[in-house]
PDB file of C-alpha atoms in Angstrom:
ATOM      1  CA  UNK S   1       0.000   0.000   0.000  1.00 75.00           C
ATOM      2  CA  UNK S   2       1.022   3.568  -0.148  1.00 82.00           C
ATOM      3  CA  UNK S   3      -0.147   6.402   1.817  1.00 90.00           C
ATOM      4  CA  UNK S   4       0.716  10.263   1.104  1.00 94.00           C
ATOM      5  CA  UNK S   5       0.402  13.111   3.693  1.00 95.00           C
ATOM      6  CA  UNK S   6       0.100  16.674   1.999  1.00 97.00           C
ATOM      7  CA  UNK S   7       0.995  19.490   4.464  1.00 97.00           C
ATOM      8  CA  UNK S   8       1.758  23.106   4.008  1.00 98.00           C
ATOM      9  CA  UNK S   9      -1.104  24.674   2.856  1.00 98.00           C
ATOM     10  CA  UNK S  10      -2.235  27.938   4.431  1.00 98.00           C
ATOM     11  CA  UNK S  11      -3.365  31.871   3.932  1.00 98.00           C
ATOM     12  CA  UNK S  12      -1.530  33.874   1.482  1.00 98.00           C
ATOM     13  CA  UNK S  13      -1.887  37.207   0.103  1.00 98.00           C
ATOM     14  CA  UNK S  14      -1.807  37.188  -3.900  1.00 98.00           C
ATOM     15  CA  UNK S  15       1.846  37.369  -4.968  1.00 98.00           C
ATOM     16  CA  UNK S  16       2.925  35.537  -2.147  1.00 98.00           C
ATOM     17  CA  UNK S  17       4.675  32.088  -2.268  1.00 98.00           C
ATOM     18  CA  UNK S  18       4.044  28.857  -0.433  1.00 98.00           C
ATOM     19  CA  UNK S  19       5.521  25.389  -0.217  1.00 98.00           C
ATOM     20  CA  UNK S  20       3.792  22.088  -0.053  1.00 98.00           C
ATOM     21  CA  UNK S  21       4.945  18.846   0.859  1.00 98.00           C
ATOM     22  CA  UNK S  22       4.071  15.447   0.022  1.00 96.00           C
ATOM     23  CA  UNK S  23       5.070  12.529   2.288  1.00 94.00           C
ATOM     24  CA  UNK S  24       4.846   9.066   0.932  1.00 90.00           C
ATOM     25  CA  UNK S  25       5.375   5.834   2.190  1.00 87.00           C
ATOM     26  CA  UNK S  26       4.445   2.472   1.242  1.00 77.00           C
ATOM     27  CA  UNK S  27       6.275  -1.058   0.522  1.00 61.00           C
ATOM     28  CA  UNK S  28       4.029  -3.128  -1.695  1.00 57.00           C
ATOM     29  CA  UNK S  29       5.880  -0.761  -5.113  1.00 56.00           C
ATOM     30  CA  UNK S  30       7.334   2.211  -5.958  1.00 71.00           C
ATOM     31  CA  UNK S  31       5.084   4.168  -8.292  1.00 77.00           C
ATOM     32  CA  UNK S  32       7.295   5.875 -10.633  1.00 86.00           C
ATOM     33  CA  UNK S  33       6.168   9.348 -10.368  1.00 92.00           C
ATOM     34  CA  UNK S  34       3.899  11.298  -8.057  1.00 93.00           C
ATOM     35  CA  UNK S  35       1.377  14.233  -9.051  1.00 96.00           C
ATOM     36  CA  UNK S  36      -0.394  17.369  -7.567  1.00 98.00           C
ATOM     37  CA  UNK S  37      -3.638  17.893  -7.966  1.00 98.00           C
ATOM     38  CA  UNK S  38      -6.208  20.629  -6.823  1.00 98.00           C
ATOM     39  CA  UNK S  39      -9.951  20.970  -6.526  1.00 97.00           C
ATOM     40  CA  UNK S  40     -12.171  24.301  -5.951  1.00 96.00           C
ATOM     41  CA  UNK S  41     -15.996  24.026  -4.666  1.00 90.00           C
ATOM     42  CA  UNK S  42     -18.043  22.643  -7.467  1.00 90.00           C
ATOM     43  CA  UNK S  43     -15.403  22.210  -9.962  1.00 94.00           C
ATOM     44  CA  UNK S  44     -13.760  19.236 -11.195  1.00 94.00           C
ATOM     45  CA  UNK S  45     -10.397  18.074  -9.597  1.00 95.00           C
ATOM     46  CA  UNK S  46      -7.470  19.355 -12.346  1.00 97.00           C
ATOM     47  CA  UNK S  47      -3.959  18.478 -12.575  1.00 97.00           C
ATOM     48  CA  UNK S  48      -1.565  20.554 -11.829  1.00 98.00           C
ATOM     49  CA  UNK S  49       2.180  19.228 -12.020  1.00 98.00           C
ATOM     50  CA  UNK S  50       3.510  15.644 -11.985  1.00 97.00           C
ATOM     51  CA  UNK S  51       7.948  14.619 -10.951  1.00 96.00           C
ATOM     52  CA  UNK S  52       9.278  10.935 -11.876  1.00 93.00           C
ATOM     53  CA  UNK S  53      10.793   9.777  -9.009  1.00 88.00           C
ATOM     54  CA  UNK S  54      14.100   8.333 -10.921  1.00 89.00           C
ATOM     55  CA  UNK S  55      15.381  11.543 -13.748  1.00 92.00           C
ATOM     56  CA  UNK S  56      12.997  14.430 -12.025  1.00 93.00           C
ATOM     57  CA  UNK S  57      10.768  14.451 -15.425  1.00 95.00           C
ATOM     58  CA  UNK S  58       8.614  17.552 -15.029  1.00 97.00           C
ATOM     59  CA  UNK S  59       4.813  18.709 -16.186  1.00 97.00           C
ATOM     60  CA  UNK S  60       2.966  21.485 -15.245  1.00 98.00           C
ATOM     61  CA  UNK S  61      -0.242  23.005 -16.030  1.00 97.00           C
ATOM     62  CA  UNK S  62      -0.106  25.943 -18.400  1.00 97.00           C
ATOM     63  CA  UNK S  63      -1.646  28.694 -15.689  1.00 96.00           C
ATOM     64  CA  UNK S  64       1.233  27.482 -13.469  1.00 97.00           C
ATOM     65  CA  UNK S  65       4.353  27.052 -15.105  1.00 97.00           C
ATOM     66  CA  UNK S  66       6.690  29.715 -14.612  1.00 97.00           C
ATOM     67  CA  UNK S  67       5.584  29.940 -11.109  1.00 98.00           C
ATOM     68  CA  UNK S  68       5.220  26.396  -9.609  1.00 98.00           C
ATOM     69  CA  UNK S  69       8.401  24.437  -9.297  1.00 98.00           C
ATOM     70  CA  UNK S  70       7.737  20.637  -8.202  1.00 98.00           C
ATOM     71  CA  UNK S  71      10.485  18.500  -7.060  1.00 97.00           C
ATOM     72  CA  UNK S  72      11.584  15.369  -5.048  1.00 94.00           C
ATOM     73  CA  UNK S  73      13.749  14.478  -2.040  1.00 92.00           C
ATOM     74  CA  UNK S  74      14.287  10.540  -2.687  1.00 87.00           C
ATOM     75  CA  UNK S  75      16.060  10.130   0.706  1.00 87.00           C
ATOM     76  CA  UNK S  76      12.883  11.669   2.088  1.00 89.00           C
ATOM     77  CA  UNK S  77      10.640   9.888  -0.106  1.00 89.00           C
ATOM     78  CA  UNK S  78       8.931  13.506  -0.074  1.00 93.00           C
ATOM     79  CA  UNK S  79       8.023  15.838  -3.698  1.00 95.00           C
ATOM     80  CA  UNK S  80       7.772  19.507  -3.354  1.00 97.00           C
ATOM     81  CA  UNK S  81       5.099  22.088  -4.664  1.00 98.00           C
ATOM     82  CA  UNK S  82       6.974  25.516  -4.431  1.00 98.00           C
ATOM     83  CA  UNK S  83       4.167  27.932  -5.422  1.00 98.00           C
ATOM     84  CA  UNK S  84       5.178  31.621  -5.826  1.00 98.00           C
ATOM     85  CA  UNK S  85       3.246  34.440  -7.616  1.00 98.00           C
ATOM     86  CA  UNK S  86       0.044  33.045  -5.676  1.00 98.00           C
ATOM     87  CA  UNK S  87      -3.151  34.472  -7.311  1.00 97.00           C
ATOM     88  CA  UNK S  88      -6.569  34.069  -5.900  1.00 97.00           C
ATOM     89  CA  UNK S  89      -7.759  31.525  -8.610  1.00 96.00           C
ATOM     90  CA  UNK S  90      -5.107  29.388  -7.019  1.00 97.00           C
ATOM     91  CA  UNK S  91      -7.391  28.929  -4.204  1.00 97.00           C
ATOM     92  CA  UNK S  92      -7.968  24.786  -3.649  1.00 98.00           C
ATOM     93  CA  UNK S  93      -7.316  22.217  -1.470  1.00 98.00           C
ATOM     94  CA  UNK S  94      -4.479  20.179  -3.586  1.00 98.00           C
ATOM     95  CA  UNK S  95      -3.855  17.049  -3.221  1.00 98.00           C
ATOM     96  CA  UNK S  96      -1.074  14.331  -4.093  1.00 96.00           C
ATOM     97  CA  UNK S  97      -1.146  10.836  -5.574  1.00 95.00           C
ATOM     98  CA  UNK S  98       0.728   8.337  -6.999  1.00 92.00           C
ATOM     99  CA  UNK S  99       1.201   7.778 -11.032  1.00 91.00           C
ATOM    100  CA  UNK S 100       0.906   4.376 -12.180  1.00 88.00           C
ATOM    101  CA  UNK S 101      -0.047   4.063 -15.609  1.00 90.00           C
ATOM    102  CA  UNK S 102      -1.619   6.699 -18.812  1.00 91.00           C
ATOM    103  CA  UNK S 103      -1.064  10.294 -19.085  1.00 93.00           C
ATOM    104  CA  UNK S 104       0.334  13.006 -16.667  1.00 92.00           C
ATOM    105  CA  UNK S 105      -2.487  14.752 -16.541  1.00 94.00           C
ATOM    106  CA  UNK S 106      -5.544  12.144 -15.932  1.00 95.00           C
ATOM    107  CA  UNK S 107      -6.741  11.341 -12.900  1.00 94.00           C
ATOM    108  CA  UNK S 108      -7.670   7.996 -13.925  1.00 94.00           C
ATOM    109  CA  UNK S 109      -3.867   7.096 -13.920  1.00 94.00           C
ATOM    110  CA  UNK S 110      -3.441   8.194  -9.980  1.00 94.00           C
ATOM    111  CA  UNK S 111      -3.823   5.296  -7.657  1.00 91.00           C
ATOM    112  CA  UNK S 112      -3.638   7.084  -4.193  1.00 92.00           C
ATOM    113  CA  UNK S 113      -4.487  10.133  -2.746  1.00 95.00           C
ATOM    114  CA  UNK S 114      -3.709  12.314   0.203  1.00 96.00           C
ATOM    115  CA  UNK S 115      -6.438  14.089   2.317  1.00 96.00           C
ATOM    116  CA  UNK S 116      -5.600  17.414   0.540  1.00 97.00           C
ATOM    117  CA  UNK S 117      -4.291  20.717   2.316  1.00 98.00           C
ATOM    118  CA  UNK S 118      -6.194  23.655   1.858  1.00 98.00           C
ATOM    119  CA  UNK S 119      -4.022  26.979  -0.165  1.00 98.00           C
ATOM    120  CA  UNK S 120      -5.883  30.340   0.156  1.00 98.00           C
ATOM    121  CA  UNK S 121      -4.502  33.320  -1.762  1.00 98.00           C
ATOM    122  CA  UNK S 122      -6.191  36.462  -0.730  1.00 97.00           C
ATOM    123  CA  UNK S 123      -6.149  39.624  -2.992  1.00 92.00           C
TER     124      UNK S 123
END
């Protein structure tokens, strides 16, 4: 089994940066990369940036890139979301999960989840 633990969500004013953290554990496999996702009231969860655990492979959502940075700790077993240039729309819980199979950016191909931690940017 695996089990992820987000943490490091919080209140930020627009512009401001934050850092999330995604601990995973688990022996039954390694997945070979890990993902961030993030989900507003009544929309639909979206990805937003995805790390291979082995060469640090990155993809990012288009509304993020240039101001997200993900990244992994393998000693740590623990992959990064460094947010700066927070804007309100970036408001969501986000979430982590393991990526097992199909594309980066489908949900379908994300095994486990974390409970989320909530990111507020204020403006």
């Amino acid at each position: 089994q695996v089990q992820l633990v987000e943490s490091g969500g919080g209140l930020v004013q627009a512009g401001g940066s934050l850092r999330l953290s995604c601990a995973a554990s688990g022996r039954t496999f390694s997945p070979p990369a890990l993902g961030w996702f993030r989900q507003s009231p009544g929309k639909e969860r979206e990805f937003v940036a995805r790390i291979t655990w082995s060469s640090g492979i990155t993809y990012y959502k288009d509304s993020v890139k240039g101001r997200f940075t993900i990244s992994r700790d393998n000693a740590k077993n623990t992959v990064y979301l460094q947010m700066s240039s927070l804007k309100p729309e970036d408001t969501a819980v986000y979430y982590c999960a393991d990526h097992y199979s199909g594309a980066y950016d489908d949900s379908a191909g994300y095994r486990y989840w974390g409970q989320g931690t909530q990111v507020t940017v204020s403006s």
